[in-house]
Amino acid sequence: MTKILLTKLQCIVNDEIDEDEVFLKYKGEKIWPESGLYKGIDTSETFEVNVTLEIENQEEPMVVELWDFDFLSANDFLGTFTMKIGSDTEGSFSTSMALKEEGSTASYILYWEIL
């Protein structure tokens, strides 16, 4: 079993006018932030994530989802971070988000480590 540490989330460009209210999900479960519904993040801001995940099947890519919390409507699925984990790889990496929402301007980078 391989352990992955999600270290930081960096907003390159946010999706909303003021700031995005983001949270991360893995396998359908919210994993970050640990307290509260979301973290407000604006263009050029970076937040510490510090979430450790255990990966059983290294043949399949690991996919972490980025969502934008909405108070009055359904949450917006902004995009995914797809990470391919090799069995003999260690070190620090970064993955750019692939957009899921049509017309979105959001751009994020997730930093992570294979322990």
C-alpha atoms as one frame of an Amber mdcrd trajectory, in Angstrom:
protein
   0.000   0.000   0.000   1.313   3.451  -0.962   0.756   6.618   1.042   0.143
   9.920  -0.725   0.373  13.244   1.094  -1.608  16.083  -0.484   0.454  19.084
   0.617  -0.892  22.303  -0.960  -3.650  23.652  -3.176  -2.753  26.699  -5.286
  -5.297  28.866  -7.078  -3.898  30.242 -10.331  -7.226  31.787 -11.413 -10.451
  31.506  -9.445 -13.810  30.777 -11.072 -15.980  33.355  -9.310 -15.677  37.142
  -9.210 -14.563  37.431  -5.589 -13.278  34.042  -4.414 -14.067  30.351  -4.765
 -15.370  28.365  -1.793 -13.521  25.117  -2.463 -13.329  21.649  -0.997 -11.633
  18.414  -2.113 -13.238  14.994  -2.506 -11.728  11.541  -2.985 -13.855   8.497
  -3.837 -17.012  10.488  -3.216 -16.005  11.658   0.276 -14.977  15.171   1.324
 -11.359  15.065   2.517 -10.487  18.772   2.866 -10.905  21.069   4.651 -11.178
  18.943   7.762 -13.232  21.572   9.581 -15.866  23.734   7.936 -17.649  23.237
   4.644 -15.035  24.933   2.426 -12.024  27.262   2.237 -12.370  30.629   0.534
  -9.539  31.022  -1.961  -8.695  33.782  -4.415  -6.346  34.094  -7.397  -2.688
  33.534  -6.454  -3.493  32.149  -2.989  -2.145  28.837  -1.686  -3.470  26.732
   1.189  -1.855  23.913   3.120  -3.869  20.714   2.684  -1.863  18.090   4.633
  -4.138  15.120   3.930  -2.676  11.607   3.715  -4.384   8.992   1.529  -3.569
   5.303   1.194  -3.620   3.856  -2.310  -4.226   0.120  -2.684  -4.257  -0.258
  -6.470  -1.325   1.513  -8.123  -2.455   0.375 -11.584  -5.348   2.853 -11.555
  -4.740   6.611 -11.433  -5.721   8.414  -8.250  -8.368  11.102  -8.883  -9.061
  13.958  -6.467 -12.014  16.244  -7.231 -12.212  20.009  -6.653 -15.671  21.382
  -5.861 -16.995  24.912  -5.329 -19.514  25.195  -2.500 -22.759  27.024  -3.340
 -25.205  28.217  -0.691 -28.314  28.549  -2.883 -27.817  25.868  -5.534 -25.997
  22.590  -6.151 -22.230  22.640  -5.614 -20.151  23.137  -8.770 -17.793  20.356
  -9.860 -14.806  22.441 -11.010 -12.404  19.692 -12.037 -10.117  16.801 -11.236
  -6.505  16.186 -10.367  -5.381  12.848 -11.826  -2.214  11.322 -10.406  -0.474
   8.197 -11.677   1.318   6.447  -8.848   4.194   4.120  -9.683   5.156   1.383
  -7.249   8.822   2.386  -7.247   8.373   6.171  -7.302   8.940   8.572  -4.411
   9.178  12.325  -4.209   7.253  15.566  -4.632   4.947  16.295  -7.555   2.314
  18.749  -8.782  -0.751  18.194 -10.932  -2.801  20.787 -12.818  -6.570  20.536
 -12.647  -8.523  19.246 -15.638 -11.703  21.333 -15.999 -15.101  19.656 -15.722
 -17.380  22.696 -15.746 -17.998  24.075 -19.231 -17.081  27.748 -19.508 -15.146
  27.772 -16.234 -12.091  29.980 -15.864 -10.786  28.076 -12.831  -7.161  26.996
 -12.772  -5.658  25.158  -9.788  -2.549  23.131  -8.980  -2.429  20.369  -6.356
   0.960  19.590  -4.800   1.544  16.102  -3.420   4.178  13.620  -2.279   4.593
   9.872  -2.482   5.791   8.723   0.939
